[in-house]
């Protein structure tokens, strides 16, 4: 990366100067010094796809990766705590048990009186959620006949309190014992009528709860930021500000947003319902094979299962109009190259498809890092490596980064336009197809991840402190 050395050097110089300035005041050890002395950054978060979750044997999540990067920025270890409630999360910041709340906190007036916030890195709106098939409320005045339940001590409660000043009959229940995903499940099961969630959470959860719908927004866009203890000690806040400046300048923040939210562009109700059914009826027959192939080639088995669902909906006898066959829909040429004697055989198909994907990854330039390497390899699996390389050339001509999926994705559809494919080595291609292909696989992967977590016999991350040093996966 250009100027990477200067960025690496800037961090310790900043911290040394900051500590020198603060120490010159002869003040007691400030918060930043305490973190550096103990060698540990204590972060409170919450469990969910937008924050922090167990990804097999590793940890992942948008907030998790930000916090992990900040701990590296400081040169300390990361300790993540998942409190049992939002109220406990705020209390742990108040009393100094935690340094930062990286939990998708919206900045509200009440919270600003309680917490100090870092730089804004995202915006969300609050949305009223109801179940498909029930009467859609047109506005907030039409929900009084049903039960509205929200997370206790949330920004949603603050917003409803504001609305109640104009609508005195507005009522709701604050649940102390359940999180947003739990409330969405209750609406899905018709145990409650409505809940309120932030728009980013609904976007990531929509395919997981295909019966749910957004009725309307109940707030204007609200900023999201990390929360810290409110005091006269500015040391940690200054370090957080410097960190966000660095990741914005380097492009890391944009890459992370793309990684977790870039594939959430549309919702297919029918398709989402279908995969939930087939997880129960079809997947168990092939799960052990996906896991064996994943172990052999170093993948998350759920990614391989997502690819197979995109290809064949887990139908080993699937045949396309172009003659590709089997769970991984192999062409005859690919099957021959991979030593497959029977394309309809699930084990041969899964192992061959995984080997072929690995071959695509290995033929990409070594400088391309994850997760872009996987997304680009999947595009090559779909459209061919030659056409992918043509799209990468076009991406660079248009000022984009040919090593970033987000940039290549924008240029792939140009392969279908004569003014562009006439300049390429491999010519015309339906470049929009790999864009949809990769996006679908990423959505199916999210669904498989969610399904496994929901069906674990015990919570994967208990509300206790976890000394967390594992890297994120995809």
Coordinates of C-alpha atoms in Angstrom, one line a residue:
X1 CA 0.0 0.0 0.0
X2 CA 1.4 3.4 -0.9
X3 CA 2.8 5.4 2.1
X4 CA 2.3 2.4 4.4
X5 CA 5.6 3.0 6.2
X6 CA 4.7 6.6 7.0
X7 CA 1.3 5.4 8.3
X8 CA 3.0 2.8 10.5
X9 CA 5.4 5.3 11.9
X10 CA 2.7 8.0 12.6
X11 CA 0.9 5.9 15.2
X12 CA 3.7 5.5 17.8
X13 CA 4.9 9.1 17.3
X14 CA 1.3 10.3 17.9
X15 CA 1.0 8.2 21.1
X16 CA 4.4 9.4 22.4
X17 CA 3.5 13.0 21.8
X18 CA 0.1 12.6 23.3
X19 CA 1.4 11.0 26.4
X20 CA 4.2 13.6 26.8
X21 CA 1.7 16.4 26.6
X22 CA -0.7 14.8 29.1
X23 CA 2.1 13.8 31.5
X24 CA 3.5 17.3 31.5
X25 CA 0.3 18.4 33.4
X26 CA 1.5 16.2 36.3
X27 CA -2.0 14.6 36.3
X28 CA -2.6 11.1 37.6
X29 CA -2.3 8.3 35.0
X30 CA -4.8 9.0 32.3
X31 CA -7.0 6.4 30.6
X32 CA -4.8 5.9 27.6
X33 CA -1.8 5.3 29.8
X34 CA -3.7 2.8 31.9
X35 CA -4.7 0.9 28.7
X36 CA -1.0 0.9 27.5
X37 CA 0.2 -0.1 31.0
X38 CA -2.1 -3.1 31.3
X39 CA -1.5 -4.1 27.7
X40 CA -5.2 -4.6 27.1
X41 CA -8.1 -2.7 25.5
X42 CA -11.4 -3.6 27.2
X43 CA -14.3 -3.4 24.8
X44 CA -18.0 -4.1 25.4
X45 CA -20.1 -5.2 22.4
X46 CA -23.2 -7.1 21.6
X47 CA -23.8 -10.3 19.7
X48 CA -25.0 -10.0 16.1
X49 CA -23.9 -9.9 12.5
X50 CA -23.3 -6.1 12.6
X51 CA -21.3 -6.2 15.8
X52 CA -19.6 -9.4 17.0
X53 CA -20.2 -13.1 16.4
X54 CA -18.6 -16.5 16.5
X55 CA -17.6 -17.5 13.0
X56 CA -16.8 -21.2 13.5
X57 CA -13.6 -21.3 15.5
X58 CA -13.0 -17.6 15.0
X59 CA -14.6 -14.2 15.7
X60 CA -15.9 -11.7 13.3
X61 CA -18.2 -8.7 12.9
X62 CA -18.0 -5.1 11.8
X63 CA -17.5 -3.7 15.3
X64 CA -15.1 -6.6 16.3
X65 CA -12.8 -5.9 13.4
X66 CA -12.8 -2.2 14.1
X67 CA -11.9 -2.8 17.7
X68 CA -9.3 -5.4 16.8
X69 CA -7.7 -2.9 14.5
X70 CA -7.7 -0.2 17.2
X71 CA -6.1 -2.6 19.7
X72 CA -3.3 -3.2 17.1
X73 CA -3.1 0.6 16.6
X74 CA -2.3 0.9 20.3
X75 CA -0.1 -2.1 20.4
X76 CA -2.2 -4.0 23.0
X77 CA -4.4 -7.1 23.2
X78 CA -8.2 -6.9 22.8
X79 CA -10.5 -8.2 25.4
X80 CA -14.2 -8.3 24.4
X81 CA -17.1 -8.5 26.8
X82 CA -20.7 -9.3 25.8
X83 CA -22.9 -7.9 28.6
X84 CA -26.3 -9.5 29.2
X85 CA -28.2 -6.2 28.4
X86 CA -27.7 -2.8 26.9
X87 CA -28.2 -1.2 30.4
X88 CA -25.2 -3.3 31.6
X89 CA -23.2 -2.2 28.6
X90 CA -23.7 1.5 29.5
X91 CA -23.0 0.8 33.2
X92 CA -19.7 -0.8 32.4
X93 CA -18.6 2.3 30.6
X94 CA -19.9 4.5 33.3
X95 CA -18.0 2.8 36.1
X96 CA -14.8 2.1 34.2
X97 CA -15.1 -1.6 33.8
X98 CA -14.7 -1.2 30.1
X99 CA -12.9 1.4 27.9
X100 CA -15.0 1.5 24.8
X101 CA -18.6 0.4 23.8
X102 CA -18.3 -0.8 20.2
X103 CA -21.9 -1.9 19.9
X104 CA -23.5 0.1 17.1
X105 CA -24.6 2.9 19.5
X106 CA -26.5 5.7 18.0
X107 CA -25.7 9.2 19.3
X108 CA -28.8 10.5 21.1
X109 CA -29.2 13.6 23.3
X110 CA -29.6 11.4 26.4
X111 CA -26.6 9.4 25.7
X112 CA -24.5 12.5 25.0
X113 CA -25.2 13.5 28.6
X114 CA -23.9 10.1 29.8
X115 CA -21.1 9.1 27.3
X116 CA -18.3 10.7 25.3
X117 CA -18.5 9.6 21.6
X118 CA -15.8 9.1 19.1
X119 CA -16.0 10.0 15.4
X120 CA -19.2 9.1 13.5
X121 CA -18.6 6.1 11.1
X122 CA -22.1 5.2 10.0
X123 CA -25.8 6.4 9.9
X124 CA -29.0 4.4 10.5
X125 CA -32.7 5.1 10.8
X126 CA -35.0 3.4 13.2
X127 CA -37.6 1.3 11.5
X128 CA -40.9 -0.2 12.6
X129 CA -41.1 -3.9 11.8
X130 CA -44.2 -6.1 11.3
X131 CA -45.0 -9.5 9.9
X132 CA -46.0 -10.1 6.3
X133 CA -49.7 -11.1 6.1
X134 CA -50.8 -8.8 8.9
X135 CA -52.1 -5.3 8.4
X136 CA -49.4 -2.9 7.6
X137 CA -49.6 0.2 9.8
X138 CA -49.5 3.5 7.8
X139 CA -48.0 5.5 10.7
X140 CA -47.2 5.3 14.4
X141 CA -50.8 6.1 15.4
X142 CA -52.1 2.8 13.9
X143 CA -50.1 0.4 16.1
X144 CA -52.0 0.8 19.4
X145 CA -54.1 -2.2 18.7
X146 CA -51.0 -4.4 18.6
X147 CA -48.1 -5.2 21.0
X148 CA -44.9 -3.2 20.4
X149 CA -41.8 -4.5 22.1
X150 CA -38.3 -3.0 22.0
X151 CA -34.9 -3.5 23.6
X152 CA -34.8 -1.8 27.0
X153 CA -32.7 1.3 27.5
X154 CA -32.2 1.6 23.7
X155 CA -32.3 4.6 21.5
X156 CA -35.6 3.3 20.3
X157 CA -37.1 3.9 23.7
X158 CA -35.8 7.5 23.6
X159 CA -37.4 8.0 20.2
X160 CA -40.7 6.6 21.3
X161 CA -40.7 8.9 24.3
X162 CA -40.3 11.8 22.0
X163 CA -43.2 10.6 19.8
X164 CA -45.3 10.0 22.9
X165 CA -45.3 13.7 23.6
X166 CA -47.4 14.2 20.5
X167 CA -49.2 10.9 20.7
X168 CA -50.1 10.3 24.4
X169 CA -51.8 7.0 23.8
X170 CA -48.6 5.5 22.3
X171 CA -47.4 2.6 24.4
X172 CA -44.7 -0.1 24.3
X173 CA -42.9 -2.7 26.3
X174 CA -39.2 -2.6 27.0
X175 CA -37.7 -6.0 27.2
X176 CA -34.7 -6.3 29.6
X177 CA -33.9 -9.9 28.6
X178 CA -33.7 -10.1 24.9
X179 CA -31.8 -8.5 22.1
X180 CA -32.9 -7.2 18.6
X181 CA -32.5 -10.5 16.9
X182 CA -34.7 -12.1 19.6
X183 CA -37.4 -9.5 19.1
X184 CA -37.3 -10.1 15.3
X185 CA -37.8 -13.8 16.0
X186 CA -40.8 -13.0 18.2
X187 CA -42.4 -11.0 15.4
X188 CA -41.6 -13.7 12.9
X189 CA -43.4 -16.3 15.2
X190 CA -46.3 -13.9 15.6
X191 CA -45.8 -13.7 19.4
X192 CA -45.6 -9.9 19.2
X193 CA -46.9 -7.6 16.6
X194 CA -44.2 -5.0 16.2
X195 CA -40.6 -4.2 17.1
X196 CA -38.2 -1.4 16.2
X197 CA -34.7 -2.0 14.8
X198 CA -32.0 0.1 13.2
X199 CA -31.9 0.0 9.4
X200 CA -28.5 -1.6 9.1
X201 CA -29.6 -4.5 11.4
X202 CA -32.8 -5.0 9.3
X203 CA -30.7 -5.0 6.1
X204 CA -28.5 -7.8 7.4
X205 CA -31.4 -9.7 9.0
X206 CA -34.0 -9.5 6.2
X207 CA -33.1 -12.7 4.5
X208 CA -32.8 -14.4 7.9
X209 CA -36.4 -13.5 8.7
X210 CA -38.2 -13.6 5.3
X211 CA -41.7 -13.0 6.7
X212 CA -40.7 -9.6 8.2
X213 CA -41.3 -6.2 6.6
X214 CA -40.4 -2.6 7.2
X215 CA -43.6 -0.5 7.8
X216 CA -41.9 2.9 7.9
X217 CA -39.0 4.9 9.5
X218 CA -39.7 6.4 12.9
X219 CA -36.6 8.6 13.0
X220 CA -34.4 10.7 10.8
X221 CA -30.9 9.3 10.1
X222 CA -28.9 9.0 13.3
X223 CA -25.1 8.8 13.6
X224 CA -23.3 5.7 15.1
X225 CA -20.1 6.0 17.0
X226 CA -18.1 4.3 19.8
X227 CA -19.0 5.3 23.3
X228 CA -16.5 6.1 26.1
X229 CA -16.7 7.3 29.7
X230 CA -17.6 10.9 30.1
X231 CA -14.9 12.7 32.0
X232 CA -12.3 15.5 31.7
X233 CA -9.8 12.9 30.5
X234 CA -9.6 13.3 26.8
X235 CA -6.6 10.9 26.2
X236 CA -8.6 7.9 24.9
X237 CA -10.9 10.0 22.8
X238 CA -7.9 11.7 21.1
X239 CA -6.4 8.3 20.3
X240 CA -9.7 7.1 18.9
X241 CA -9.9 10.2 16.7
X242 CA -6.4 9.6 15.4
X243 CA -7.2 6.0 14.7
X244 CA -10.3 6.8 12.6
X245 CA -8.4 9.5 10.7
X246 CA -5.9 6.8 9.8
X247 CA -8.4 4.1 8.7
X248 CA -10.3 6.7 6.6
X249 CA -7.1 7.9 4.9
X250 CA -5.9 4.3 4.2
X251 CA -9.3 3.2 2.9
X252 CA -9.6 0.5 5.5
X253 CA -12.9 1.8 6.9
X254 CA -14.5 1.8 3.4
X255 CA -13.2 -1.7 2.8
X256 CA -14.7 -2.9 6.1
X257 CA -18.1 -1.4 5.3
X258 CA -18.0 -3.1 1.9
X259 CA -17.1 -6.4 3.5
X260 CA -20.0 -6.5 5.9
X261 CA -22.7 -4.5 4.1
X262 CA -21.7 -4.3 0.4
X263 CA -23.6 -7.4 -0.6
X264 CA -26.9 -6.2 1.0
X265 CA -28.5 -4.6 -2.0
X266 CA -31.8 -6.4 -2.6
X267 CA -34.1 -8.8 -0.8
X268 CA -35.6 -11.9 -2.6
X269 CA -38.5 -13.0 -0.5
X270 CA -39.2 -16.3 -2.3
X271 CA -35.5 -17.3 -2.5
X272 CA -35.0 -16.6 1.2
X273 CA -37.9 -18.7 2.2
X274 CA -36.6 -21.5 -0.1
X275 CA -33.2 -21.7 1.4
X276 CA -34.6 -21.8 5.0
X277 CA -36.7 -24.9 3.9
X278 CA -33.8 -26.6 2.2
X279 CA -31.5 -26.1 5.1
X280 CA -33.8 -28.5 6.9
X281 CA -34.6 -30.9 4.0
X282 CA -31.5 -31.0 1.8
X283 CA -28.4 -29.7 3.6
X284 CA -28.0 -32.5 6.2
X285 CA -27.4 -35.0 3.5
X286 CA -24.3 -33.1 2.3
X287 CA -23.0 -31.2 5.3
X288 CA -20.3 -33.8 6.2
X289 CA -19.0 -33.6 2.7
X290 CA -18.8 -29.8 2.7
X291 CA -17.0 -30.0 6.0
X292 CA -14.5 -32.5 4.7
X293 CA -13.8 -30.4 1.6
X294 CA -13.5 -27.3 3.7
X295 CA -10.9 -29.0 6.0
X296 CA -9.0 -30.3 3.0
X297 CA -8.8 -26.9 1.2
X298 CA -8.9 -24.6 4.2
X299 CA -12.4 -23.0 3.8
X300 CA -15.4 -22.3 5.9
X301 CA -17.7 -25.1 5.1
X302 CA -20.7 -22.8 5.0
X303 CA -19.1 -20.8 2.2
X304 CA -18.9 -24.0 0.1
X305 CA -22.5 -24.8 1.0
X306 CA -23.5 -21.3 -0.1
X307 CA -21.8 -21.8 -3.4
X308 CA -23.5 -25.1 -3.9
X309 CA -26.9 -23.6 -3.1
X310 CA -26.3 -20.8 -5.6
X311 CA -25.3 -23.3 -8.2
X312 CA -27.9 -26.1 -7.7
X313 CA -30.1 -25.4 -4.6
X314 CA -28.4 -28.6 -3.2
X315 CA -29.8 -30.8 -6.0
X316 CA -27.1 -33.3 -7.1
X317 CA -29.1 -34.1 -10.3
X318 CA -29.4 -30.4 -11.4
X319 CA -28.7 -29.8 -15.1
X320 CA -28.6 -26.4 -16.8
X321 CA -29.5 -25.6 -20.4
X322 CA -25.8 -25.3 -21.1
X323 CA -25.0 -28.8 -19.8
X324 CA -23.4 -28.1 -16.5
X325 CA -24.3 -30.6 -13.9
X326 CA -24.3 -31.6 -10.2
X327 CA -24.2 -29.8 -6.8
X328 CA -21.4 -27.5 -7.9
X329 CA -22.7 -27.4 -11.6
X330 CA -19.4 -28.5 -13.2
X331 CA -18.9 -28.2 -17.0
X332 CA -17.6 -31.4 -18.7
X333 CA -14.3 -29.8 -19.3
X334 CA -13.8 -28.8 -15.7
X335 CA -14.9 -32.2 -14.5
X336 CA -12.3 -33.8 -16.8
X337 CA -9.6 -31.5 -15.5
X338 CA -10.5 -32.3 -11.9
X339 CA -10.7 -36.0 -12.5
X340 CA -14.4 -36.3 -11.9
X341 CA -16.0 -39.4 -13.4
X342 CA -19.5 -38.8 -12.3
X343 CA -20.7 -35.1 -12.0
X344 CA -23.9 -36.1 -10.2
X345 CA -21.9 -37.8 -7.4
X346 CA -22.1 -35.2 -4.5
X347 CA -18.7 -36.0 -3.1
X348 CA -16.9 -35.8 -6.4
X349 CA -18.8 -32.6 -7.3
X350 CA -18.1 -30.8 -4.0
X351 CA -14.4 -31.7 -3.9
X352 CA -13.9 -30.8 -7.5
X353 CA -15.7 -27.5 -7.2
X354 CA -13.7 -26.6 -4.1
X355 CA -10.4 -27.6 -5.9
X356 CA -11.4 -25.4 -8.9
X357 CA -12.2 -22.4 -6.7
X358 CA -8.8 -22.9 -5.0
X359 CA -7.2 -22.9 -8.4
X360 CA -8.9 -19.6 -9.3
X361 CA -7.6 -18.1 -6.0
X362 CA -4.1 -19.3 -6.6
X363 CA -4.0 -17.8 -10.1
X364 CA -4.8 -14.3 -8.7
X365 CA -1.9 -12.0 -7.9
X366 CA -0.4 -12.7 -4.5
X367 CA -0.9 -9.1 -3.4
X368 CA -4.7 -9.5 -3.3
X369 CA -5.8 -10.0 0.3
X370 CA -8.9 -11.5 1.9
X371 CA -11.8 -11.2 1.6
X372 CA -11.4 -9.6 -1.8
X373 CA -9.4 -12.6 -2.9
X374 CA -12.3 -14.9 -2.3
X375 CA -14.9 -12.7 -3.9
X376 CA -12.7 -12.3 -7.0
X377 CA -12.1 -16.0 -7.2
X378 CA -15.8 -16.6 -7.0
X379 CA -16.4 -14.2 -9.8
X380 CA -13.8 -16.1 -11.9
X381 CA -15.5 -19.4 -10.9
X382 CA -18.7 -18.0 -12.5
X383 CA -17.4 -16.0 -15.5
X384 CA -13.9 -17.4 -16.1
X385 CA -10.6 -16.0 -15.1
X386 CA -10.0 -14.4 -18.5
X387 CA -13.1 -12.2 -18.4
X388 CA -12.4 -11.4 -14.7
X389 CA -8.9 -10.1 -15.8
X390 CA -10.5 -8.1 -18.6
X391 CA -12.8 -6.5 -15.9
X392 CA -9.8 -5.8 -13.7
X393 CA -8.0 -4.0 -16.6
X394 CA -11.1 -1.9 -17.2
X395 CA -11.3 -1.1 -13.5
X396 CA -7.8 0.2 -13.5
X397 CA -8.5 2.3 -16.6
X398 CA -11.5 3.8 -14.9
X399 CA -9.4 4.8 -11.8
X400 CA -10.4 2.0 -9.6
X401 CA -8.4 -0.6 -7.7
X402 CA -8.3 -3.9 -9.7
X403 CA -7.5 -5.8 -6.5
X404 CA -10.7 -4.7 -4.7
X405 CA -13.9 -6.5 -5.3
X406 CA -16.0 -3.4 -4.6
X407 CA -14.2 -1.6 -7.5
X408 CA -14.2 -4.6 -9.9
X409 CA -17.9 -5.2 -9.2
X410 CA -18.8 -1.8 -10.5
X411 CA -16.9 -2.4 -13.8
X412 CA -17.8 -6.1 -14.6
X413 CA -21.2 -5.1 -16.3
X414 CA -19.1 -3.1 -18.8
X415 CA -18.0 -6.4 -20.4
X416 CA -21.5 -6.5 -22.0
X417 CA -21.0 -3.1 -23.7
X418 CA -19.3 -3.0 -27.1
X419 CA -17.3 0.2 -26.4
X420 CA -15.6 -1.7 -23.6
X421 CA -15.5 -5.4 -24.6
X422 CA -14.1 -4.4 -28.0
X423 CA -11.0 -3.3 -26.1
X424 CA -10.6 -6.5 -24.1
X425 CA -8.6 -9.7 -24.8
X426 CA -11.5 -12.1 -24.2
X427 CA -14.4 -10.1 -25.6
X428 CA -18.0 -10.0 -24.7
X429 CA -19.3 -11.4 -21.4
X430 CA -22.5 -11.0 -19.3
X431 CA -20.6 -9.2 -16.6
X432 CA -23.6 -8.5 -14.5
X433 CA -24.0 -12.3 -13.7
X434 CA -20.9 -12.6 -11.5
X435 CA -21.9 -9.5 -9.6
X436 CA -25.3 -11.2 -8.7
X437 CA -23.5 -14.5 -8.2
X438 CA -21.1 -13.3 -5.6
X439 CA -23.8 -11.2 -3.9
X440 CA -26.1 -14.1 -3.6
X441 CA -23.4 -16.4 -2.2
X442 CA -22.6 -13.8 0.5
X443 CA -26.3 -13.6 1.5
X444 CA -26.6 -17.4 1.6
X445 CA -23.5 -17.5 3.7
X446 CA -25.0 -15.1 6.2
X447 CA -28.2 -17.2 6.4
X448 CA -26.2 -20.4 7.0
X449 CA -24.1 -18.6 9.7
X450 CA -27.2 -17.3 11.4
X451 CA -28.9 -20.7 11.2
X452 CA -26.0 -22.5 12.9
X453 CA -25.7 -19.9 15.7
X454 CA -29.5 -20.1 16.4
X455 CA -29.4 -23.9 16.6
X456 CA -26.3 -24.2 18.9
X457 CA -27.2 -26.1 22.1
X458 CA -25.7 -23.2 24.1
X459 CA -24.8 -19.6 23.5
X460 CA -21.5 -19.4 21.5
X461 CA -20.5 -16.2 23.4
X462 CA -21.7 -16.1 27.0
X463 CA -22.1 -12.8 28.7
X464 CA -18.7 -13.1 30.4
X465 CA -15.3 -11.7 29.5
X466 CA -13.5 -13.3 26.6
X467 CA -9.8 -12.8 26.1
X468 CA -10.2 -12.5 22.4
X469 CA -7.1 -12.7 20.2
X470 CA -8.5 -14.7 17.3
X471 CA -8.5 -13.1 13.8
X472 CA -11.7 -12.6 11.8
X473 CA -12.4 -15.0 9.0
X474 CA -14.2 -14.0 5.7

